[in-house]
Coordinates of C-alpha atoms and ligand atoms in Angstrom, one line a residue:
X1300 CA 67.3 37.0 -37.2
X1301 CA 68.3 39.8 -34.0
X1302 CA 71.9 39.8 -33.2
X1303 CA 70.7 39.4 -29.4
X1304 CA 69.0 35.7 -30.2
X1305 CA 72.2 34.4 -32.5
X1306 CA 74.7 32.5 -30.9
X1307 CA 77.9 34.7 -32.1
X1308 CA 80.2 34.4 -29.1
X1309 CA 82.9 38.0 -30.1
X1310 CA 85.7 38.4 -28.5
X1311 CA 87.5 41.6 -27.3
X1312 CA 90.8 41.2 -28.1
X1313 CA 92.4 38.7 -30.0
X1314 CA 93.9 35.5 -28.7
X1315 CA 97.1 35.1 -28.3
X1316 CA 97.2 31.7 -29.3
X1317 CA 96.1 32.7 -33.2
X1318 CA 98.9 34.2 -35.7
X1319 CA 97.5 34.7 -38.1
X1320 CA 94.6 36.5 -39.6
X1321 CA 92.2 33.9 -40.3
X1322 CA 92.6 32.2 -37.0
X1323 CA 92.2 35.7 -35.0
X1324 CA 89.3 36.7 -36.9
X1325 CA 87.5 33.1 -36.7
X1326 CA 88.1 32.9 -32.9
X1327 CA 87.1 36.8 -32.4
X1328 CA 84.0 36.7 -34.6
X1329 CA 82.6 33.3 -32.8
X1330 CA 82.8 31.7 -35.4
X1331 CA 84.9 28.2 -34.5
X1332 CA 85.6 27.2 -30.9
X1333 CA 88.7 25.0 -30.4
X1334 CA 88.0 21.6 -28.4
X1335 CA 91.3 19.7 -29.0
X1336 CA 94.8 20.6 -30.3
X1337 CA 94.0 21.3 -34.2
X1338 CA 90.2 20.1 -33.6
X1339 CA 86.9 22.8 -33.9
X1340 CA 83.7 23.0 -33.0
X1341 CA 82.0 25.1 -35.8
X1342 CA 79.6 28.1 -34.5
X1343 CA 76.5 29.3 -36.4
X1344 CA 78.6 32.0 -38.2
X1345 CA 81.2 29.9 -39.3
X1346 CA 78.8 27.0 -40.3
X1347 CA 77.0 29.5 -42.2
X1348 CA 80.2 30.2 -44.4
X1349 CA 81.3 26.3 -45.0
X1350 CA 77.4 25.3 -46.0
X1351 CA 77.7 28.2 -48.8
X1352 CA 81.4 26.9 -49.9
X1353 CA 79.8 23.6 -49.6
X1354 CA 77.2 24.3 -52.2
X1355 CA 79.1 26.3 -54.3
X1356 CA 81.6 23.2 -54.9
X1357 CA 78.9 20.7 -55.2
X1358 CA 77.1 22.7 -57.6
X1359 CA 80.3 23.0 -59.9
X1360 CA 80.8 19.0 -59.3
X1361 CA 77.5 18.5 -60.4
X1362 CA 77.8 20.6 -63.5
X1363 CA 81.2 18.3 -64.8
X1364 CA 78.6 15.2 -64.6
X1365 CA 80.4 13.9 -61.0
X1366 CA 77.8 12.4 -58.5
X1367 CA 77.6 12.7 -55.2
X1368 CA 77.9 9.8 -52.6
X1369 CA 78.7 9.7 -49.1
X1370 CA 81.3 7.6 -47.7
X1371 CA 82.1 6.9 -43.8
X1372 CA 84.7 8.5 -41.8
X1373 CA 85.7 5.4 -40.2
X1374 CA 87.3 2.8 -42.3
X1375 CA 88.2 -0.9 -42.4
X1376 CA 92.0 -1.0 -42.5
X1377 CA 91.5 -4.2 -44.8
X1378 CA 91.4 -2.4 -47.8
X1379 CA 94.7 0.0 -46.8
X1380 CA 96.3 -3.5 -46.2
X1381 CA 95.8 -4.6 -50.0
X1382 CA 96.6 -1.2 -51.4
X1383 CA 100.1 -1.2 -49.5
X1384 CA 99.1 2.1 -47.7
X1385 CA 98.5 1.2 -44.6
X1386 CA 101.9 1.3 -42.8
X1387 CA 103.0 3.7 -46.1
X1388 CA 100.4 6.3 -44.5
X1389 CA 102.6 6.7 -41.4
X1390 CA 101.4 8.4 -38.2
X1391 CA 99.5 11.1 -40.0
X1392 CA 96.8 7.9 -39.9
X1393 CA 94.6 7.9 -36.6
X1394 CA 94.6 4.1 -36.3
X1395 CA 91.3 2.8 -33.7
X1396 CA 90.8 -0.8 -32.9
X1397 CA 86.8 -1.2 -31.9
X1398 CA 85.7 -4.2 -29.2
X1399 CA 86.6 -7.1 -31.0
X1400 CA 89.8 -5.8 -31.5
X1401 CA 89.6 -5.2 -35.5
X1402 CA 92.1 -2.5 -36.8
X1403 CA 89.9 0.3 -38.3
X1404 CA 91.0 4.0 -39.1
X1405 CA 89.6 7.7 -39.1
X1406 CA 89.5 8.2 -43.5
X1407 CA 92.4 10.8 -44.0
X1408 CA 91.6 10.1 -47.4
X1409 CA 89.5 7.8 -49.5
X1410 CA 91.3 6.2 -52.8
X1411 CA 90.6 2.4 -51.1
X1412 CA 87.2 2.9 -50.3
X1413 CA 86.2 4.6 -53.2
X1414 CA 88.2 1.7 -55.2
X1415 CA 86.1 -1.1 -53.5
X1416 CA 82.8 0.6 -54.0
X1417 CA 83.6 0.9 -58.1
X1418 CA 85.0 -2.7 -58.4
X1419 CA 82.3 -4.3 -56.2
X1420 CA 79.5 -3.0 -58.9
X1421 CA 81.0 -1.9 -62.0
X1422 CA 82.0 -4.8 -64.3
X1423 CA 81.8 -3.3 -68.0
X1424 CA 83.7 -0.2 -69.8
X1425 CA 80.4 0.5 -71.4
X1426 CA 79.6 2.1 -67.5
X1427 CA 82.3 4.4 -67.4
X1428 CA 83.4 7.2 -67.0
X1429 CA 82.7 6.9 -63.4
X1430 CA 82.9 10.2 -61.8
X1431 CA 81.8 9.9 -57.7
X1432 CA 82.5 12.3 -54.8
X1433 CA 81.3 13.0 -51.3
X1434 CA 82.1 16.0 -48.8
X1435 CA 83.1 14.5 -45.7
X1436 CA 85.4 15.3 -42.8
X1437 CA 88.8 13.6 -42.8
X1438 CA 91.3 12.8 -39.8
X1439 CA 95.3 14.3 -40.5
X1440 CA 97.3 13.5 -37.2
X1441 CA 99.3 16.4 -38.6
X1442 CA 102.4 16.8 -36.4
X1443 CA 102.2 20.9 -36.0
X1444 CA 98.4 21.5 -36.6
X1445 CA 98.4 25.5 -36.7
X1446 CA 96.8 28.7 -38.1
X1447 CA 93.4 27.4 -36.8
X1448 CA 91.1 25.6 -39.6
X1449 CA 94.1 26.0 -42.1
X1450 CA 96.3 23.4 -41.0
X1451 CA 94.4 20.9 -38.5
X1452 CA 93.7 17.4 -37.7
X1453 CA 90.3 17.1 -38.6
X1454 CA 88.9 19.4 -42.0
X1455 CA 85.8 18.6 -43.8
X1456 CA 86.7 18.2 -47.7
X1457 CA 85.1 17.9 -51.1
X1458 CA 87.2 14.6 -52.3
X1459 CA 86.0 13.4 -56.1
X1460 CA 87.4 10.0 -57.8
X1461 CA 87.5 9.7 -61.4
X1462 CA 87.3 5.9 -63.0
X1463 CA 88.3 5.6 -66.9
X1464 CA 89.0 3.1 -69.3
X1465 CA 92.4 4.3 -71.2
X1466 CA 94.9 6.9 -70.4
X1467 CA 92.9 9.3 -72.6
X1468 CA 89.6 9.0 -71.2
X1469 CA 91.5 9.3 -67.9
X1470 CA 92.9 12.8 -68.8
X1471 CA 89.6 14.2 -70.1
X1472 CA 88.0 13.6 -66.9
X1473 CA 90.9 15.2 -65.0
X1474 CA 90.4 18.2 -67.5
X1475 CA 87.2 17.9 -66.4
X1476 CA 88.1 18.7 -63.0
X1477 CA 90.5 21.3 -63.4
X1478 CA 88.0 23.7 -65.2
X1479 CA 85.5 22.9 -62.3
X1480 CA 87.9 23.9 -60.1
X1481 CA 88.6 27.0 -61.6
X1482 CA 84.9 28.0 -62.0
X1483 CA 84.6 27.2 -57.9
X1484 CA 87.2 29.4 -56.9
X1485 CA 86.1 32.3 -58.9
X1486 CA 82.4 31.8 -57.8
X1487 CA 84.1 32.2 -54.5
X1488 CA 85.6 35.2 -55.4
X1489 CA 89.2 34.1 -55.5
X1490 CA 92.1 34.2 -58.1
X1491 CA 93.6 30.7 -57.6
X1492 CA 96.5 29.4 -60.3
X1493 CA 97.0 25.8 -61.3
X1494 CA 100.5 24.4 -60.4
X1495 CA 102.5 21.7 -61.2
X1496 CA 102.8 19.8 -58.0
X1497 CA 104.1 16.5 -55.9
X1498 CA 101.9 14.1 -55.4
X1499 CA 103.0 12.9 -52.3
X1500 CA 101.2 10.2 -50.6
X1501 CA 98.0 9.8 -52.8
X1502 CA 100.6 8.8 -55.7
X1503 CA 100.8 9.4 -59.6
X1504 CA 102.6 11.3 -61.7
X1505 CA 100.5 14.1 -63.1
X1506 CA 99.1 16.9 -60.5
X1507 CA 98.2 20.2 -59.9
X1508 CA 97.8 22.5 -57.2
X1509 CA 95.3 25.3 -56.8
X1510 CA 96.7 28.3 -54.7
X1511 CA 95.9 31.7 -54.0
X1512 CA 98.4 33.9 -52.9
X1513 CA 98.7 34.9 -49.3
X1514 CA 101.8 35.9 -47.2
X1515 CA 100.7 33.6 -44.9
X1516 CA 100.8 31.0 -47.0
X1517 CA 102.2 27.5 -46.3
X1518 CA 103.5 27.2 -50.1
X1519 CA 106.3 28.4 -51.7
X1520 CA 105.4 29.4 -55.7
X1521 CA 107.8 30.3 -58.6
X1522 CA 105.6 31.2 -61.4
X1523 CA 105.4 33.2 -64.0
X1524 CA 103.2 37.0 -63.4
X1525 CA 101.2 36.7 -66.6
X1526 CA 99.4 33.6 -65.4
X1527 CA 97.5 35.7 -63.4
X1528 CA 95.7 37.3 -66.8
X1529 CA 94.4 34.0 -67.9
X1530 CA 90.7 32.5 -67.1
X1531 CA 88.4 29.7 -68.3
X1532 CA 85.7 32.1 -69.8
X1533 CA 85.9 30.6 -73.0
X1534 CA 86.3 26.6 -72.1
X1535 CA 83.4 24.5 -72.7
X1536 CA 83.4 21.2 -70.8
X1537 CA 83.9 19.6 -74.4
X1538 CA 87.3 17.1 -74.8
X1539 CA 89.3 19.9 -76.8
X1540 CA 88.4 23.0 -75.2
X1541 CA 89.2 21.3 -71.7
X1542 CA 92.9 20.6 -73.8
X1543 CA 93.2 24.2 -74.8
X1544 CA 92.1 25.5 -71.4
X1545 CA 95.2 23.2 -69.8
X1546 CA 97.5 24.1 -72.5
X1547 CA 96.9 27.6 -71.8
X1548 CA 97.6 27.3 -68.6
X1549 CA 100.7 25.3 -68.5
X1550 CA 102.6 27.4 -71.1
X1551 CA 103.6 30.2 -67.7
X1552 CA 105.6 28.3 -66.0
X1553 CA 104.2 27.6 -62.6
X1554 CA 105.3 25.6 -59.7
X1555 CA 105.6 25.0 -56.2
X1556 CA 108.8 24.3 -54.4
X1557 CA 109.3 20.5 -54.6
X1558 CA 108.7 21.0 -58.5
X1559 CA 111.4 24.2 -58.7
X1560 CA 113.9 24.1 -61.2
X1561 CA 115.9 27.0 -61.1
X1562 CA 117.6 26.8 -64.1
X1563 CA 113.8 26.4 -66.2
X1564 CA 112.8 28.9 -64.1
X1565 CA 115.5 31.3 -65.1
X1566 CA 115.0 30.1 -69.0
X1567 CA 111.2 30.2 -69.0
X1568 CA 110.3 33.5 -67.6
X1569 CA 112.1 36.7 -68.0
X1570 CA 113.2 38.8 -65.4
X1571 CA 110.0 40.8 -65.5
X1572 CA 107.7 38.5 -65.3
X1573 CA 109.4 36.3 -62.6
X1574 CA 107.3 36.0 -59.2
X1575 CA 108.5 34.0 -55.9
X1576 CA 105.7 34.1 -53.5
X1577 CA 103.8 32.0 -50.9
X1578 CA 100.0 30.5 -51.0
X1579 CA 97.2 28.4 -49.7
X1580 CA 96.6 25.3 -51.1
X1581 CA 92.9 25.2 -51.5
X1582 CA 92.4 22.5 -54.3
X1583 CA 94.6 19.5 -55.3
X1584 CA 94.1 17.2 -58.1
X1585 CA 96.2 13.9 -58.9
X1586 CA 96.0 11.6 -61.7
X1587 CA 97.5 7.9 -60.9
X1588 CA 96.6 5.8 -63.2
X1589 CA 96.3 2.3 -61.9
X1590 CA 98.3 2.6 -58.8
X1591 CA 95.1 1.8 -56.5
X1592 CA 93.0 -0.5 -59.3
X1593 CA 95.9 -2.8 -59.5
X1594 CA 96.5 -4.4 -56.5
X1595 CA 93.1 -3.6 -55.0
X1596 CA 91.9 -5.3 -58.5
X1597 CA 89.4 -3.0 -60.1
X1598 CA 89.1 -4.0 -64.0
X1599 CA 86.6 -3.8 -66.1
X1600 CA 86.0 -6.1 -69.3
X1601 CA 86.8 -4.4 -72.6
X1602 CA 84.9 -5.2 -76.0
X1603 CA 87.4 -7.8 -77.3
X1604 CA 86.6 -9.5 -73.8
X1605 CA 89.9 -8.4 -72.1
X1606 CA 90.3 -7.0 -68.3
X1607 CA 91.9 -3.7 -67.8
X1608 CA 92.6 -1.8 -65.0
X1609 CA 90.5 1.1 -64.3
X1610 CA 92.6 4.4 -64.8
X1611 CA 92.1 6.1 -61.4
X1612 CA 92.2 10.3 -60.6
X1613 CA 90.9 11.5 -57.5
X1614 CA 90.6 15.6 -57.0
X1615 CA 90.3 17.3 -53.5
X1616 CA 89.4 20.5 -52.1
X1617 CA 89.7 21.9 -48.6
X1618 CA 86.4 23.2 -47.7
X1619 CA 86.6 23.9 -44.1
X1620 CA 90.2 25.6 -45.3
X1621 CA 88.7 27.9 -47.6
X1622 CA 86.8 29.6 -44.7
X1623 CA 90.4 31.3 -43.5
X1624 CA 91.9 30.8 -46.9
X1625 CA 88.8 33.2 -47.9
X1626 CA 89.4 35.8 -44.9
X1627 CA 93.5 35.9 -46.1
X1628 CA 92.5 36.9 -49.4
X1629 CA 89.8 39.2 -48.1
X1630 CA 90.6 40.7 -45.2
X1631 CA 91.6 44.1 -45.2
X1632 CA 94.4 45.2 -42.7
X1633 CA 94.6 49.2 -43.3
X1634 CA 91.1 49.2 -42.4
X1635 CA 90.5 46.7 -39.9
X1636 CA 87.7 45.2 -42.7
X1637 CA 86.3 41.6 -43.0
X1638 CA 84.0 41.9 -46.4
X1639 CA 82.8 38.3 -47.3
X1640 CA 82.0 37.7 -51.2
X1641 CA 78.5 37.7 -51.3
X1642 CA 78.0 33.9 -52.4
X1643 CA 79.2 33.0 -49.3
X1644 CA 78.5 35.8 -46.6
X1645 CA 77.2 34.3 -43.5
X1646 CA 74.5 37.4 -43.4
X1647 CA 73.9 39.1 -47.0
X1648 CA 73.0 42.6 -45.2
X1649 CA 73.1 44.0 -41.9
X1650 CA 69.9 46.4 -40.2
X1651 CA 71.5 48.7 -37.9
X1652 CA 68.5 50.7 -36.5
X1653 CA 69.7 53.5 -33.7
X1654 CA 67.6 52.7 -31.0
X1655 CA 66.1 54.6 -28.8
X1656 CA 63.8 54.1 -25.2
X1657 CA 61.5 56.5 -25.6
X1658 CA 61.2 55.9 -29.8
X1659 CA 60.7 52.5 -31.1
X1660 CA 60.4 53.9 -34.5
X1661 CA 63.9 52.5 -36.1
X1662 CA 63.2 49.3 -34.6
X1663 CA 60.1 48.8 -36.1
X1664 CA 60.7 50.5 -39.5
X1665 CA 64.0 47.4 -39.3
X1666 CA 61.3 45.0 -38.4
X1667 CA 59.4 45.7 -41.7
X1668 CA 62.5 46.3 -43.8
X1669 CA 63.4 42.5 -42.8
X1670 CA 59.9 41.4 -43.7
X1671 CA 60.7 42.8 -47.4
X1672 CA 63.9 41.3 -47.5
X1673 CA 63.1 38.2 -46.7
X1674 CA 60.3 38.0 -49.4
X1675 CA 63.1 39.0 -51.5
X1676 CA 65.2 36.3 -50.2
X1677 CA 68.2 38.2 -49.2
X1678 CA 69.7 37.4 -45.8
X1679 CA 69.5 40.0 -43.2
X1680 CA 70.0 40.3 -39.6
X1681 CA 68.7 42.9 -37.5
X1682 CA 71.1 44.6 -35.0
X1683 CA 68.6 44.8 -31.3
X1684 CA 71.1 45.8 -29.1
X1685 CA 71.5 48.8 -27.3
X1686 CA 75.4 49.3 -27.9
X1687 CA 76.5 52.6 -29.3
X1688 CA 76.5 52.8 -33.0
X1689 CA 80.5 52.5 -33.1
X1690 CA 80.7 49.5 -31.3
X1691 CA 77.9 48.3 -33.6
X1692 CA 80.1 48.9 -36.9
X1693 CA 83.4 47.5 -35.7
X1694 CA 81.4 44.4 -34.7
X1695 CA 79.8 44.3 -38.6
X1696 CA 83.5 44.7 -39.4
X1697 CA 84.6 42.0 -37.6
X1698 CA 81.6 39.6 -38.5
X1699 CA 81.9 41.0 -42.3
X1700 CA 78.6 41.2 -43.7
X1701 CA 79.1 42.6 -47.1
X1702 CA 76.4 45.4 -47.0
X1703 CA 74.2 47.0 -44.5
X1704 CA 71.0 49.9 -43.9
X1705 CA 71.6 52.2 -40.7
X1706 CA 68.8 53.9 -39.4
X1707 CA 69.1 56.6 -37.7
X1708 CA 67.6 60.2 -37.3
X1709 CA 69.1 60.9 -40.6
X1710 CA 67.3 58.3 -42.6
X1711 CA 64.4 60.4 -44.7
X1712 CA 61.0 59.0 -45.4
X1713 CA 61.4 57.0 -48.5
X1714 CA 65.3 56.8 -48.5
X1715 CA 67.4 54.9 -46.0
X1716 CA 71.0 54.7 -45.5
X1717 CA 72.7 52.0 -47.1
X1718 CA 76.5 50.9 -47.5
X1719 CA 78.8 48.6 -48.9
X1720 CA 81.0 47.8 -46.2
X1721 CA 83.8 49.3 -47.6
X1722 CA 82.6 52.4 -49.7
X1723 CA 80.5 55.9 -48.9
X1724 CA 77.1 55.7 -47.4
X1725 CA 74.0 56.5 -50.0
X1726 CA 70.9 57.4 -49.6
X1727 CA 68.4 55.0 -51.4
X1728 CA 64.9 53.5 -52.1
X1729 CA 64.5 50.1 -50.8
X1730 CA 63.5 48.9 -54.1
X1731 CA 66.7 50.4 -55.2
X1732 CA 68.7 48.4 -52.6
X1733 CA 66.9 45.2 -53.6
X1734 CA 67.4 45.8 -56.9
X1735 CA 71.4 46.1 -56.2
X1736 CA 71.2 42.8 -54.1
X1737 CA 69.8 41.1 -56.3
X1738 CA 71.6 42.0 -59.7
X1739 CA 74.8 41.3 -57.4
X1740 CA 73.1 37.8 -57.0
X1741 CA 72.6 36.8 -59.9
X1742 CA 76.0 37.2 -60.9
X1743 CA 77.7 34.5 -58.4
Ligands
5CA2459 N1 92.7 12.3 -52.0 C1 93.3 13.5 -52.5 C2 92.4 14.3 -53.3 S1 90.7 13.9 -53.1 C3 93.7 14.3 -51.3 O1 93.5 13.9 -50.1 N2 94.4 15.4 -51.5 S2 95.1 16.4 -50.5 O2 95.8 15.7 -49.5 O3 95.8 17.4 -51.3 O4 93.9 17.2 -49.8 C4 93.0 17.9 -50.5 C5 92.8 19.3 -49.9 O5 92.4 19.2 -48.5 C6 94.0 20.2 -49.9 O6 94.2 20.8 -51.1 C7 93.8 21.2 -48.8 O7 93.0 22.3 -49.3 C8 92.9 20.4 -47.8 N3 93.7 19.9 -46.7 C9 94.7 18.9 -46.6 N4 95.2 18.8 -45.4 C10 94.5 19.7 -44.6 C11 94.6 20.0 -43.2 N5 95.4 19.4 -42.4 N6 93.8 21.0 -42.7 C12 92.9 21.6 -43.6 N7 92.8 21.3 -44.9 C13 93.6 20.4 -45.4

């Protein structure tokens, strides 16, 4: 791909509408266009990112045994009616009536339709568990949308329901998710904590949060430092490992604000290891039992021949989100730097050839470096234009492709000039610099 053909609309100076990070560097580096208060068109750039986050999550759904589905975004308001929710939701719900005047709605969330697909097909306990999500946008008629993609009325999100037979069942497939969430966010390159959390409108009584700390966070944390040392590299996705992984977890105290207890707080952690900070809710997972199988009547028969109401989880995360959420955690100020992990990079490598009227050289010698990239299947993009080399590497900084080749006069026969966006230049083989990219790869 030449910069000159892509459709990356940058911008000279931030916008004075965007706060924070995220938001300025999204709307700078083309990579969402607002349409509508807290509404986005997504640009190629952008796009580019959400599809890798997108994979990344499915992948690590797919792993814990969940299948995917695809549900609508517009819903029957029927089923809301028999679950209770529909005037519980409030004015968050963007309520539609179509011609013949039915009540419908945009899904802000999907517990009653997922609830009517199990009970409408699944009869016996000898088909569960039942583990089903989809990736879908969803509608929030959030009263302040703000900081861009963070907080806005219409996100795209991985949302996973979990459909069990007891209580215990029910809590190993939550496990289930929690380790899957943690292996997502570290593919992603990010150090998000578990939290104890409110379950607000979806209901329950056990839930966590996953949150990475930002400044410009919306959530207020209380945890304890050490936390921050623990990771699932031992868990297996077997029924006591998954206990021992939550366990392990929940002994650092760690909570955000509706769950703070100052007093525990004060008991649990010492002085030392206190921390108070803010961060982005990037995951949230709920268990609740039978609070939607109950009155939306979702049983299944049990060997003695009894009904019993399917125990119900559902676990979300906000993919569109973790575009910014990724840039807060990434971005570096001191600098001016944007260096995207590489698993979700929109370009894996930048060409910067030096060009030159009267010497196409560079330009072709890029040309065939791409070619050999491309076999290698590592995503390049070639810089054509004529702009001066500076302007060339602030826009890379901006756009935030992890590494890049400059060619320029300096660039010998056999070795070119290649970078990590934020570290020295070196001079290396192309095989060399293959052979970097790809060992870096194979890692994510
Ligand atoms: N049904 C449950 C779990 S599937 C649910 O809806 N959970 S949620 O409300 O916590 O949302 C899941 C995730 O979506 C959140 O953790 C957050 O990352 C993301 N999210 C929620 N609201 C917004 C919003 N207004 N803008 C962007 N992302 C959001």
């Amino acid at each position: 791909m030449y910069i000159s053909k892509s459709f990356v609309p940058i911008l000279k100076n931030n916008p004075s509408e965007a706060k924070i990070k995220s938001h300025q560097l999204m709307l700078r580096a083309g990579m969402i266009k607002q349409s509508a208060a807290g509404i986005y068109s997504w640009l190629p750039l952008g796009f580019k990112v959400m599809k890798k986050i997108e994979n990344i999550v499915r992948e690590e759904q797919n792993k814990i045994g969940a299948q995917e589905i695809l549900m609508p975004t517009i819903q029957s308001s029927e089923i809301w009616k028999e679950s209770g929710r529909y005037d519980d939701y409030g004015e968050e719900m963007l309520r539609i009536k179509d011609r013949q005047n039915r009540e419908m709605l945009y899904g802000p969330t999907n517990e009653e339709l997922i609830t009517d697909i199990f009970r409408s097909s699944i009869k016996s306990y000898k088909s569960l568990p039942q583990l089903l999500y989809h990736i879908q946008w969803k509608f929030r008629d959030e009263l302040r949308p703000r900081f861009g993609i963070m907080r806005c009325r219409e996100f795209y999100m991985k949302d996973a329901y979990s459909f069990d037979v007891n209580d215990e069942d029910a809590l190993y497939s939550y496990n289930k998710f929690f380790l899957s969430y943690l292996r997502t966010f570290k593919r992603l390159n990010l150090t998000a904590i578990p939290m104890a959390a409110d379950t607000g409108p979806i209901g329950g009584n056990l839930s966590h949060e996953f949150i990475i700390l930002a400044d410009t966070g919306e959530s207020k944390i209380f945890t304890d430092k050490r936390i921050f040392e623990l990771n699932d590299d031992e868990s297996t996705i077997e029924k006591k490992s998954l206990e021992d992984l939550r366990k392990k977890y929940e002994k650092f105290y760690a909570v955000t604000d509706e769950k703070f207890n100052k007093n525990d707080f004060e008991k649990e952690v010492s002085e030392e290891n206190r921390l108070i900070t803010k961060g982005i809710e990037v995951g949230h997972i709920f268990y609740f039992g039978d609070k939607y199988s109950k009155p939306l009547n979702a049983s299944v028969d049990l060997p003695e021949g009894k009904k019993s109401f399917v125990k119900m989880g559902s676990y979300g995360v906000g993919v569109s989100r973790l575009v910014g959420a990724i840039i807060e955690a990434k971005y570096n100020d001191k600098d001016e730097i944007m260096k995207w992990p590489l698993s979700v990079a929109p370009y894996e490598l930048a060409i910067i050839p030096m060009i030159n009227k009267n010497d196409t050289s560079a330009m072709e010698k890029a040309n065939n470096i791409y070619k050999k990239l491309e076999e290698k299947k590592i995503e390049a993009i070639i810089d054509d234009t004529d702009e001066n080399f500076s302007s060339k590497i602030k826009k890379f900084n901006l756009i935030g492709v992890p590494y890049r080749i400059i060619l320029g006069k300096k660039s010998e026969e056999d070795l070119i000039e290649f970078q990590e966006i934020d570290k020295e230049t070196k001079n290396l083989s192309l095989d060399k610099i293959i052979k970097i990219l790809t060992e870096q790869k194979e890692k994510i």
